[in-house]
CSV table of N, CA and C and ligand atoms in Angstrom, one decimal:
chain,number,residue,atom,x,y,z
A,186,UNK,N,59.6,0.6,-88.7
A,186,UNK,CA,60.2,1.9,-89.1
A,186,UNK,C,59.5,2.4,-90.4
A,187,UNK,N,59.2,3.8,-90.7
A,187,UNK,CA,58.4,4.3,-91.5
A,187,UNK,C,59.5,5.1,-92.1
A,188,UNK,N,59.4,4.8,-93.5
A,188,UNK,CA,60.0,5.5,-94.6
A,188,UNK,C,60.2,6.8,-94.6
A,189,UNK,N,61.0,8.2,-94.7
A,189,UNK,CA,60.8,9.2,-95.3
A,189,UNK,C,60.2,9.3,-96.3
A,190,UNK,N,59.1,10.4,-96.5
A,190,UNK,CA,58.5,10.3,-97.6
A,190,UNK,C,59.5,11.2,-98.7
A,191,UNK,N,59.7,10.7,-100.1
A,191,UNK,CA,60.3,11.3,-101.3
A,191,UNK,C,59.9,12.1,-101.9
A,192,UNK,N,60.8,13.6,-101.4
A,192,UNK,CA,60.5,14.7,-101.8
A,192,UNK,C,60.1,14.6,-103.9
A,193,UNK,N,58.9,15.4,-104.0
A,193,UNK,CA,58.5,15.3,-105.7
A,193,UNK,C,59.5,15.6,-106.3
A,194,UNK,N,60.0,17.0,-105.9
A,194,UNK,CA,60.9,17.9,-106.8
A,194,UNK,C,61.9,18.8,-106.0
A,195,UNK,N,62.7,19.4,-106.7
A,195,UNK,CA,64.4,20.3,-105.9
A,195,UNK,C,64.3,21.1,-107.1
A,196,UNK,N,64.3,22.5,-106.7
A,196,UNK,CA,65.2,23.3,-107.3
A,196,UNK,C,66.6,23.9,-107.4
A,197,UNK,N,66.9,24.3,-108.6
A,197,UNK,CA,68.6,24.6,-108.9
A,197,UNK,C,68.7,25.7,-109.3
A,198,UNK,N,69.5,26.2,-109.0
A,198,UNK,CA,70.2,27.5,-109.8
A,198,UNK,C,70.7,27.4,-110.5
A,199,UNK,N,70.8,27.8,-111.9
A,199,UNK,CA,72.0,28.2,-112.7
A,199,UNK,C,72.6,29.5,-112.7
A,200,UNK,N,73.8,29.5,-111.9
A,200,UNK,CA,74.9,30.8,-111.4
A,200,UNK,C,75.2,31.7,-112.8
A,201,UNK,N,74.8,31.2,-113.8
A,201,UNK,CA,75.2,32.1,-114.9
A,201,UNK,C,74.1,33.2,-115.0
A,202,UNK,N,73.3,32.7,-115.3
A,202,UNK,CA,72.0,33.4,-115.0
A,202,UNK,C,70.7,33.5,-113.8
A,203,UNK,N,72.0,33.3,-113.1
A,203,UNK,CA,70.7,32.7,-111.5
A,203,UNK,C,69.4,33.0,-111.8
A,204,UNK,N,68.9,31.8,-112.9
A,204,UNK,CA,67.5,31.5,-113.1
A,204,UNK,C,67.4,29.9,-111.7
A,205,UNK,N,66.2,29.5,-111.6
A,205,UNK,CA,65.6,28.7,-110.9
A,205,UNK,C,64.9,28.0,-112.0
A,206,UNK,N,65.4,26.7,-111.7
A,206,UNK,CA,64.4,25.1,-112.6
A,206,UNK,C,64.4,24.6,-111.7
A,207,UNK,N,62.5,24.3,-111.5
A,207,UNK,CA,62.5,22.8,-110.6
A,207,UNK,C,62.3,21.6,-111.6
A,208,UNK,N,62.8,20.6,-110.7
A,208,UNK,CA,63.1,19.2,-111.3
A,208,UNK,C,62.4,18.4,-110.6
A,209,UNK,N,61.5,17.5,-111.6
A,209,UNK,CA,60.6,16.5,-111.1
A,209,UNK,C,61.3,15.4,-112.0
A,210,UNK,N,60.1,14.0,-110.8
A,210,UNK,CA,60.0,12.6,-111.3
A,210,UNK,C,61.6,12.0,-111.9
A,211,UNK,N,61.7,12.1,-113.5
A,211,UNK,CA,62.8,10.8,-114.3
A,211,UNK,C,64.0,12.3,-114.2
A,212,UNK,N,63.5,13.4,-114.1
A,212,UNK,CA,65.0,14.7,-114.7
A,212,UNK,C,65.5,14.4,-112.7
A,213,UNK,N,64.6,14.6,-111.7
A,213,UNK,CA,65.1,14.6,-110.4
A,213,UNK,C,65.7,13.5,-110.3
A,214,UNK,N,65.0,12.3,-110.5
A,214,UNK,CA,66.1,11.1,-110.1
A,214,UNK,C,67.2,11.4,-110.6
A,215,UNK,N,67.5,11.6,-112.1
A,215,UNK,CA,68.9,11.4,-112.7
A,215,UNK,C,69.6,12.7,-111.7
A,216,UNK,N,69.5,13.6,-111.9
A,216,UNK,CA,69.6,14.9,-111.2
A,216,UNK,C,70.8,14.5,-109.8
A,217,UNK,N,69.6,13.8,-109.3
A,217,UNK,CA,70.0,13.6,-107.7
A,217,UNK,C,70.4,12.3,-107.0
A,218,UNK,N,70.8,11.5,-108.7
A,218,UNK,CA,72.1,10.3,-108.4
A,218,UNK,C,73.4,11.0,-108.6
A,219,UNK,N,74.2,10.9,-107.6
A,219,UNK,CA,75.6,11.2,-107.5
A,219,UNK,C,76.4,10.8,-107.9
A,220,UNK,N,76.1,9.3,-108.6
A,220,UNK,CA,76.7,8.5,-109.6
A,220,UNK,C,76.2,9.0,-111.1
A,221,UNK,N,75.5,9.9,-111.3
A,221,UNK,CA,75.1,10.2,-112.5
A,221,UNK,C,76.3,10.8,-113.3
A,222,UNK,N,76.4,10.4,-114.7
A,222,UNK,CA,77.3,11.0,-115.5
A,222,UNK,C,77.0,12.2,-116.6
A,223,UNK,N,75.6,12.8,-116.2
A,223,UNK,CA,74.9,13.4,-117.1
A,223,UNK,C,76.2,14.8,-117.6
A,224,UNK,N,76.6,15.2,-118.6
A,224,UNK,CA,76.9,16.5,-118.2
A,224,UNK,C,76.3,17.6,-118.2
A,225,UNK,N,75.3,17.7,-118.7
A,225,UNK,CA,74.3,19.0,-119.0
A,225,UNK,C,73.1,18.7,-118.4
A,226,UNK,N,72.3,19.8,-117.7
A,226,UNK,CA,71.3,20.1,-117.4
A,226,UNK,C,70.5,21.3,-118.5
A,227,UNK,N,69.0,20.9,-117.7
A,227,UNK,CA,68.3,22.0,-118.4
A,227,UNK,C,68.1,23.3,-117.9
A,228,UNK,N,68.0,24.4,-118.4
A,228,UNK,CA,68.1,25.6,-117.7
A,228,UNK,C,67.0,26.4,-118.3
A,229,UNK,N,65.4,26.5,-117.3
A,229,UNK,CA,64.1,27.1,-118.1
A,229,UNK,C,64.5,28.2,-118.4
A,230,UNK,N,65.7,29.3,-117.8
A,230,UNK,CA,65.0,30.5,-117.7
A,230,UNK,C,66.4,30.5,-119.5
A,231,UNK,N,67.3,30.2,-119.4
A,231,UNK,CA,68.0,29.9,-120.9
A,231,UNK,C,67.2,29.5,-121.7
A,232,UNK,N,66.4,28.7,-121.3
A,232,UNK,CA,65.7,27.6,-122.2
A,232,UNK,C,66.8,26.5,-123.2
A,233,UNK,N,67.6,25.7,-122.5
A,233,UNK,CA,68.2,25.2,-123.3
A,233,UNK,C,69.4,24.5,-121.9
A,234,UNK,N,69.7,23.5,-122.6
A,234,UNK,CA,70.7,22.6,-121.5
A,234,UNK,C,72.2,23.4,-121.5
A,235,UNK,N,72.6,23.2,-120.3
A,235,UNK,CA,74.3,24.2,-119.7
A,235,UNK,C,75.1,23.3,-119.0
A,236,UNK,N,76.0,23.5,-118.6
A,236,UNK,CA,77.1,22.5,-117.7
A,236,UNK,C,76.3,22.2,-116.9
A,237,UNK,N,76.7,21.1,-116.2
A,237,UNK,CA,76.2,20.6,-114.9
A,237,UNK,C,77.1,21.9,-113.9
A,238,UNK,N,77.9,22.1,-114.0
A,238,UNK,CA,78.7,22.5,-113.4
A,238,UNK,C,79.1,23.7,-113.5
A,239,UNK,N,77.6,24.7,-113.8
A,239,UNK,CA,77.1,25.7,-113.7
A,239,UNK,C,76.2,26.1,-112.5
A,240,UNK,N,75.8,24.9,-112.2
A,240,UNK,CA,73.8,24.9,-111.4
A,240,UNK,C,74.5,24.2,-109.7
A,241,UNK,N,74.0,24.7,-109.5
A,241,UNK,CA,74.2,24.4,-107.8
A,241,UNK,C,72.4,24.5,-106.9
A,242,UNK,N,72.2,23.5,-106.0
A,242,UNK,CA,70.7,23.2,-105.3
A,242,UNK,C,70.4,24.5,-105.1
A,243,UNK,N,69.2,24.9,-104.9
A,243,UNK,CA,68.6,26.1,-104.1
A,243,UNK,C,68.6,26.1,-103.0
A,244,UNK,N,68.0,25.0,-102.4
A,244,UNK,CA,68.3,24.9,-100.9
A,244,UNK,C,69.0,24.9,-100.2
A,245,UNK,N,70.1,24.3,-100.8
A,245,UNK,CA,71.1,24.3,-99.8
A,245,UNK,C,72.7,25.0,-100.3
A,246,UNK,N,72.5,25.7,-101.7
A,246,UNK,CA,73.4,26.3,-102.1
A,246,UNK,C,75.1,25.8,-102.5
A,247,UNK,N,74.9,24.2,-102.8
A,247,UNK,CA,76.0,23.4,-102.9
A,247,UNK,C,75.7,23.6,-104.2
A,248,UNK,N,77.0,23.6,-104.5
A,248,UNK,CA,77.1,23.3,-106.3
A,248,UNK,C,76.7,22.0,-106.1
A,249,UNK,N,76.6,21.2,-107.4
A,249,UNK,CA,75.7,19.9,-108.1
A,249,UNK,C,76.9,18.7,-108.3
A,250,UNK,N,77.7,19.6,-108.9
A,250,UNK,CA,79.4,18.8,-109.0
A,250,UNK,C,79.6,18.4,-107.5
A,251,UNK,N,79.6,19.3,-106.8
A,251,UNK,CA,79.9,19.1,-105.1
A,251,UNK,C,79.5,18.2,-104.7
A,252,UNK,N,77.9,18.1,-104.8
A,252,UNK,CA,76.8,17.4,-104.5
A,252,UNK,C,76.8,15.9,-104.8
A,253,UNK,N,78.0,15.7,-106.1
A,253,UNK,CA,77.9,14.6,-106.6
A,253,UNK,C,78.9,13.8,-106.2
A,254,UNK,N,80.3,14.5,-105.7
A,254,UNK,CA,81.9,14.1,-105.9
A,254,UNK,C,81.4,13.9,-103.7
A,255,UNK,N,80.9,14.7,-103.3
A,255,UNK,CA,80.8,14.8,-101.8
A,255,UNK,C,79.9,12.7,-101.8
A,256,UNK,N,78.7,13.1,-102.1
A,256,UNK,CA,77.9,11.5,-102.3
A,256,UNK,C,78.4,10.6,-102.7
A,257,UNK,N,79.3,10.8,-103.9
A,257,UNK,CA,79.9,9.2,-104.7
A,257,UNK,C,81.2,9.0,-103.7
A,258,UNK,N,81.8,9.6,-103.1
A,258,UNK,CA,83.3,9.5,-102.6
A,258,UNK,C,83.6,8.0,-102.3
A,259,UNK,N,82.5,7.3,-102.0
A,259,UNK,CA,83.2,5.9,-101.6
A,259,UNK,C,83.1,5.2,-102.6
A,260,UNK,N,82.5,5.7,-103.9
A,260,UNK,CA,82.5,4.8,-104.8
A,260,UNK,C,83.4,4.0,-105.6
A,261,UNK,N,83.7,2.8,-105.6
A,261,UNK,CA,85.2,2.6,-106.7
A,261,UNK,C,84.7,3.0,-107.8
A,262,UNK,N,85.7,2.8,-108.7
A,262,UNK,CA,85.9,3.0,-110.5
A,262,UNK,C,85.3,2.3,-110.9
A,263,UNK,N,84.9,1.2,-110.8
A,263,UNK,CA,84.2,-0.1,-111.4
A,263,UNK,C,82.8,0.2,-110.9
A,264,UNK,N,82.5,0.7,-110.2
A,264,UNK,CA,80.8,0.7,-109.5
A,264,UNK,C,80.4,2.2,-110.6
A,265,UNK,N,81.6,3.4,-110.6
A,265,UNK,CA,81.4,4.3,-111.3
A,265,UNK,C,81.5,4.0,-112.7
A,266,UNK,N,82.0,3.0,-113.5
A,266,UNK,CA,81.7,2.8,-114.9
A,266,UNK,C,80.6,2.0,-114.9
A,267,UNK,N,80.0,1.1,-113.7
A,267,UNK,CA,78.6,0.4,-113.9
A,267,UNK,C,77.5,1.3,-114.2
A,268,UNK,N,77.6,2.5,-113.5
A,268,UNK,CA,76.8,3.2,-113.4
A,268,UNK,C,76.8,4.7,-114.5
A,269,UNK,N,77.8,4.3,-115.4
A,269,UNK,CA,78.0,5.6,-116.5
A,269,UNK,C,77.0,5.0,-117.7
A,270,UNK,N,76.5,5.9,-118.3
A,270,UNK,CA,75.5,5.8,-120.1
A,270,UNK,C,76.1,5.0,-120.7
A,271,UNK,N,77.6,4.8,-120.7
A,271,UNK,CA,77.9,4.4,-121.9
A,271,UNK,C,77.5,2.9,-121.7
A,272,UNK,N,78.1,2.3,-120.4
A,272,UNK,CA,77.6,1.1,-120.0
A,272,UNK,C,76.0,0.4,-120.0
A,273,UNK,N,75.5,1.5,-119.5
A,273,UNK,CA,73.9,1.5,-119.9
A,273,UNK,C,73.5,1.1,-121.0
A,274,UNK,N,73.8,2.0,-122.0
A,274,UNK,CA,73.5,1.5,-123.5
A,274,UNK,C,73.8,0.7,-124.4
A,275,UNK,N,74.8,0.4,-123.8
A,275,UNK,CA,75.9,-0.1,-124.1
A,275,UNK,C,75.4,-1.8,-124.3
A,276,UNK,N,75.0,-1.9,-122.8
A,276,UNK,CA,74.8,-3.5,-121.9
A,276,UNK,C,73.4,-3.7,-122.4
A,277,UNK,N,72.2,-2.3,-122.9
A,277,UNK,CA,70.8,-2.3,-123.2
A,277,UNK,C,70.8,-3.3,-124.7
A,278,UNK,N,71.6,-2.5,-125.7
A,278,UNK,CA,72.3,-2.7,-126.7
A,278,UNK,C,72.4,-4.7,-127.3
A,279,UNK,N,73.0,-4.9,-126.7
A,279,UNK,CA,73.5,-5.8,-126.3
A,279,UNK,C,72.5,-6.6,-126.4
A,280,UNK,N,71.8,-6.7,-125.0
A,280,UNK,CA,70.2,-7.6,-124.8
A,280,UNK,C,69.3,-7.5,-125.7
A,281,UNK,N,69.3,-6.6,-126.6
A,281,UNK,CA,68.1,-6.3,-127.6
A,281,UNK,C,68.3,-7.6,-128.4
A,282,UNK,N,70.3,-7.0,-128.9
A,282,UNK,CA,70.6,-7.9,-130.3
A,282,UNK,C,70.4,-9.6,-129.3
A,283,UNK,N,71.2,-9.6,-128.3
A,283,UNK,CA,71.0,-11.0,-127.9
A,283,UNK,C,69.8,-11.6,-128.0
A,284,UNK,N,68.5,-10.9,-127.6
A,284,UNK,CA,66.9,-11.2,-127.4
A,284,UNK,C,66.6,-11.6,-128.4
A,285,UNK,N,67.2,-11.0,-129.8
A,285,UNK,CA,66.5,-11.4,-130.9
A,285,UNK,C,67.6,-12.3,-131.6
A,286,UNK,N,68.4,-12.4,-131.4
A,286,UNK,CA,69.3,-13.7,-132.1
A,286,UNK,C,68.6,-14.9,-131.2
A,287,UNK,N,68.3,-15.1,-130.1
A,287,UNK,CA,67.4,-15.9,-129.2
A,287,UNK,C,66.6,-16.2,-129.7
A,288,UNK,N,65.3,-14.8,-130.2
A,288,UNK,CA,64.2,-15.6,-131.0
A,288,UNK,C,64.2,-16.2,-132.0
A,289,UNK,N,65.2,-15.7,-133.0
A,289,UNK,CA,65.4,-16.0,-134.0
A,289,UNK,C,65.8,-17.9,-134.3
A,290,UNK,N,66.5,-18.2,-132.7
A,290,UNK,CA,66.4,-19.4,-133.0
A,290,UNK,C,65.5,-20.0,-132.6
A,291,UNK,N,64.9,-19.6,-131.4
A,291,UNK,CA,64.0,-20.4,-131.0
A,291,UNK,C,62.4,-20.2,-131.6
A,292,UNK,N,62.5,-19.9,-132.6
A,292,UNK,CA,61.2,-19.6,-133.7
A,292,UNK,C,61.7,-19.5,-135.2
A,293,UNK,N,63.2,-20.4,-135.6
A,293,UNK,CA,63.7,-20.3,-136.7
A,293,UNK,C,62.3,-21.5,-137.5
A,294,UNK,N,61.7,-22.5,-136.7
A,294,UNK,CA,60.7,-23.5,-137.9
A,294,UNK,C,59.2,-22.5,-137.9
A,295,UNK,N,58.9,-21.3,-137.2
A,295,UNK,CA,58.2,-20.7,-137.1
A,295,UNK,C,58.1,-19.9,-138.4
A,296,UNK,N,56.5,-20.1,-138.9
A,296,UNK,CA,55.7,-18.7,-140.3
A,296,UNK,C,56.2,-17.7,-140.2
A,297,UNK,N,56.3,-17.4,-140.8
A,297,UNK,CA,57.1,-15.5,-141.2
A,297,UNK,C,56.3,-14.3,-140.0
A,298,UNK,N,54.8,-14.9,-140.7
A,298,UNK,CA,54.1,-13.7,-139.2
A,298,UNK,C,54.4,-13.8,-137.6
A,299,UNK,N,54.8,-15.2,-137.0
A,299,UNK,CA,55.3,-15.7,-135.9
A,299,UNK,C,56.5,-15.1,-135.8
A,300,UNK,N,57.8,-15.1,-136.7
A,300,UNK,CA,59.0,-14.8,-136.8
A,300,UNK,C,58.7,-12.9,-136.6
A,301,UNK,N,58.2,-12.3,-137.4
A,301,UNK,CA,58.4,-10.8,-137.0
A,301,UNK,C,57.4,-10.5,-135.5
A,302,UNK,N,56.4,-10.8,-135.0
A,302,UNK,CA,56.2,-10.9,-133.7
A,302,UNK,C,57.5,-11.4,-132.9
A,303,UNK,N,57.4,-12.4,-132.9
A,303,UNK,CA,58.2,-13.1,-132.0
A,303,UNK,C,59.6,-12.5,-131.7
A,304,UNK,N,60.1,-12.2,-132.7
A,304,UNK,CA,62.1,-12.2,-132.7
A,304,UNK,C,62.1,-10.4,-132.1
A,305,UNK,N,61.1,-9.1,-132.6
A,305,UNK,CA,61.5,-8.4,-132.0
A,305,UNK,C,60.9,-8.3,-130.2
A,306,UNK,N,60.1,-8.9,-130.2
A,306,UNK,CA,59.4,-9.6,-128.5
A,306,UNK,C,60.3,-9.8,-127.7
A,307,UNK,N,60.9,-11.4,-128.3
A,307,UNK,CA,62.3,-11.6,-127.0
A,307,UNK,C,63.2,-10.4,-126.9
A,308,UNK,N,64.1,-9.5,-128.0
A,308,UNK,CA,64.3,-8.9,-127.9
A,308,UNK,C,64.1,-7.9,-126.7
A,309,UNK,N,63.0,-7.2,-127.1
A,309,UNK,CA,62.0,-6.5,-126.0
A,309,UNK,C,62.5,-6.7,-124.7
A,310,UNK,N,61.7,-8.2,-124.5
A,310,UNK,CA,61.7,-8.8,-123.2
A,310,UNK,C,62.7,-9.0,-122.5
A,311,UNK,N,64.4,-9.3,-123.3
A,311,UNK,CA,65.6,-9.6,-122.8
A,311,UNK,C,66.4,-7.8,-122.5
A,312,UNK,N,65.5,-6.9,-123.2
A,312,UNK,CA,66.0,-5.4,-122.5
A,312,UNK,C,65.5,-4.9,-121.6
A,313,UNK,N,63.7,-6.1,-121.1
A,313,UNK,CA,63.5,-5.3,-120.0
A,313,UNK,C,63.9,-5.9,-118.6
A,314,UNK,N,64.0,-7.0,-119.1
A,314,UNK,CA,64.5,-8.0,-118.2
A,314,UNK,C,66.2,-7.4,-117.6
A,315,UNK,N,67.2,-7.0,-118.2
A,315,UNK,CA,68.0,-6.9,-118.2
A,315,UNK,C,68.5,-5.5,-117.5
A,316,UNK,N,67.3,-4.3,-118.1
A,316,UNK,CA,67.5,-3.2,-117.6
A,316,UNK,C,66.9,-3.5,-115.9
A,317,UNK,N,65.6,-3.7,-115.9
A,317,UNK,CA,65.1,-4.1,-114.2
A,317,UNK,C,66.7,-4.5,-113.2
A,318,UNK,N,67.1,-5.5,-114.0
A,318,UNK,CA,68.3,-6.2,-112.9
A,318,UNK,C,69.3,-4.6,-113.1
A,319,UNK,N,69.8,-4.3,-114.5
A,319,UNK,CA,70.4,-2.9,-114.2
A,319,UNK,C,69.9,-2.2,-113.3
A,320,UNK,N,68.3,-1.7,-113.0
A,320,UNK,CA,68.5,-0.6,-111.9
A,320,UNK,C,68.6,-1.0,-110.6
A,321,UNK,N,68.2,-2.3,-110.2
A,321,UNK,CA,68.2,-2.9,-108.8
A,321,UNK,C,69.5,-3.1,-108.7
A,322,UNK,N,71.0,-3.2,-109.6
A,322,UNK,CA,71.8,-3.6,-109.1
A,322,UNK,C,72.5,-1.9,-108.9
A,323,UNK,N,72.4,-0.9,-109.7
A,323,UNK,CA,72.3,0.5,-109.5
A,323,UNK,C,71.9,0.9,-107.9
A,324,UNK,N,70.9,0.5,-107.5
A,324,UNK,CA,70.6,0.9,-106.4
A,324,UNK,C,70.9,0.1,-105.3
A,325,UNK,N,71.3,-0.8,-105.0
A,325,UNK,CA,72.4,-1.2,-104.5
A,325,UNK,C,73.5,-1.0,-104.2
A,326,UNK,N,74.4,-0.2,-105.6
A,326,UNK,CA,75.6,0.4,-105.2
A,326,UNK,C,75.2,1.7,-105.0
A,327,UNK,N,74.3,2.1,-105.1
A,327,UNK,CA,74.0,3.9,-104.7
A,327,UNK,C,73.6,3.5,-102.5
A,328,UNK,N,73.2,2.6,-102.4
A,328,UNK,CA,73.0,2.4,-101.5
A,328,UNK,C,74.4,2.0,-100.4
A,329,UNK,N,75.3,1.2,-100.6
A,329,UNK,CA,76.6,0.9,-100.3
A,329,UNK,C,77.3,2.3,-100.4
A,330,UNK,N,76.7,3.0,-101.2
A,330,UNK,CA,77.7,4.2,-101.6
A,330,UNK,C,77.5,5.7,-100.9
A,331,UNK,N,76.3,5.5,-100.8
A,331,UNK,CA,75.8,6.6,-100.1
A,331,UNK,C,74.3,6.3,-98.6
A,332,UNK,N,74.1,5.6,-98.4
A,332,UNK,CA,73.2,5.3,-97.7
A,332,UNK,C,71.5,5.1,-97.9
A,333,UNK,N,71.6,5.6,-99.4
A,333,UNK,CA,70.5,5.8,-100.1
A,333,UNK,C,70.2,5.0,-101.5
A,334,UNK,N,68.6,3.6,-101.5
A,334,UNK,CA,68.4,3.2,-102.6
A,334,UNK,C,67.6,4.4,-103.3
A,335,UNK,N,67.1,5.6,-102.9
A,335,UNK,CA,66.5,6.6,-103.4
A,335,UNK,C,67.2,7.8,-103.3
A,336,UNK,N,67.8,8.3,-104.1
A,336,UNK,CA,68.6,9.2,-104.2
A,336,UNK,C,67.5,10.6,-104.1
A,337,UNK,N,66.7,10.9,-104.4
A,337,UNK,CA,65.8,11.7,-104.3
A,337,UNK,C,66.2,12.1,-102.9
A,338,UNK,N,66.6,11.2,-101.8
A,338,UNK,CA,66.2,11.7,-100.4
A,338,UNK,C,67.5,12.6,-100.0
A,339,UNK,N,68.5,12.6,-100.5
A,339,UNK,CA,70.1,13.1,-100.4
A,339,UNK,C,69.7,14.2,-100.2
A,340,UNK,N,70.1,15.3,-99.5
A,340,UNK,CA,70.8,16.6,-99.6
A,340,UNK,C,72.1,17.0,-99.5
B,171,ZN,ZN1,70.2,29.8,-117.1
């Protein structure tokens, strides 16, 4: 079976000023997770971010709110606070200070120059490590939730 290919970009309306922004790459993913908690979008022809819940797709003329509440509907509360910012930063947060209380011991008989390499490193390494498992476990529940580990492909 051969993949649909992922569309680059979607344009939106903003109903206030029915200007048109297209959305690429990291703004479309977020954009076109339905589990997203973003509440503002950007709007070129304003030049400046507005409600989500002003902007509705071009294509298909659904409001974005719609777009989101229609896609997440199966989602519990708990899959919807896994997938909110605050949790995100929250859990990112977290792994940085853990990474480096980590280094810190495990390079506490370590030289000073070892010690400032080293302690912000693990740090590093325990946010990227941590976030990777964040978005695979993200797309997983977008997948259970909507049929989709690429949200990009939704309409
Ligand atoms: Zn506008």
């Amino acid at each position: 079976m051969t993949k649909p290919p992922v569309p680059e970009s979607r344009t939106y309306v903003h109903e206030t000023c029915q200007g048109t922004t297209e959305v690429r790459e990291h703004a479309f993913e977020e954009m076109s997770n339905p589990l997203s908690d973003v509440p503002q979008t950007w709007c070129a022809v304003c030049d400046g971010f507005r409600p989500v819940c002003e902007f509705a797709w071009a294509d298909t003329g659904e409001k974005i709110t719609d777009y989101r509440a229609r896609h997440s509907a199966r989602a519990t509360s708990l899959e919807r606070i896994f997938c909110s910012r605050v949790v995100w930063f929250g859990t990112l947060a977290v792994a940085g200070i853990a990474g480096m209380a980590g280094g810190f011991v495990l390079f506490a008989d370590s030289g000073w120059l070892m010690k400032i390499i080293m302690i912000p490193f693990t740090g590093f390494m325990c946010v990227v490590l941590i976030g990777a498992a964040m978005i695979e476990t993200t797309k997983t529940i977008l997948w259970r939730v909507c049929g989709f580990r690429e949200t990009r492909l939704l309409k």
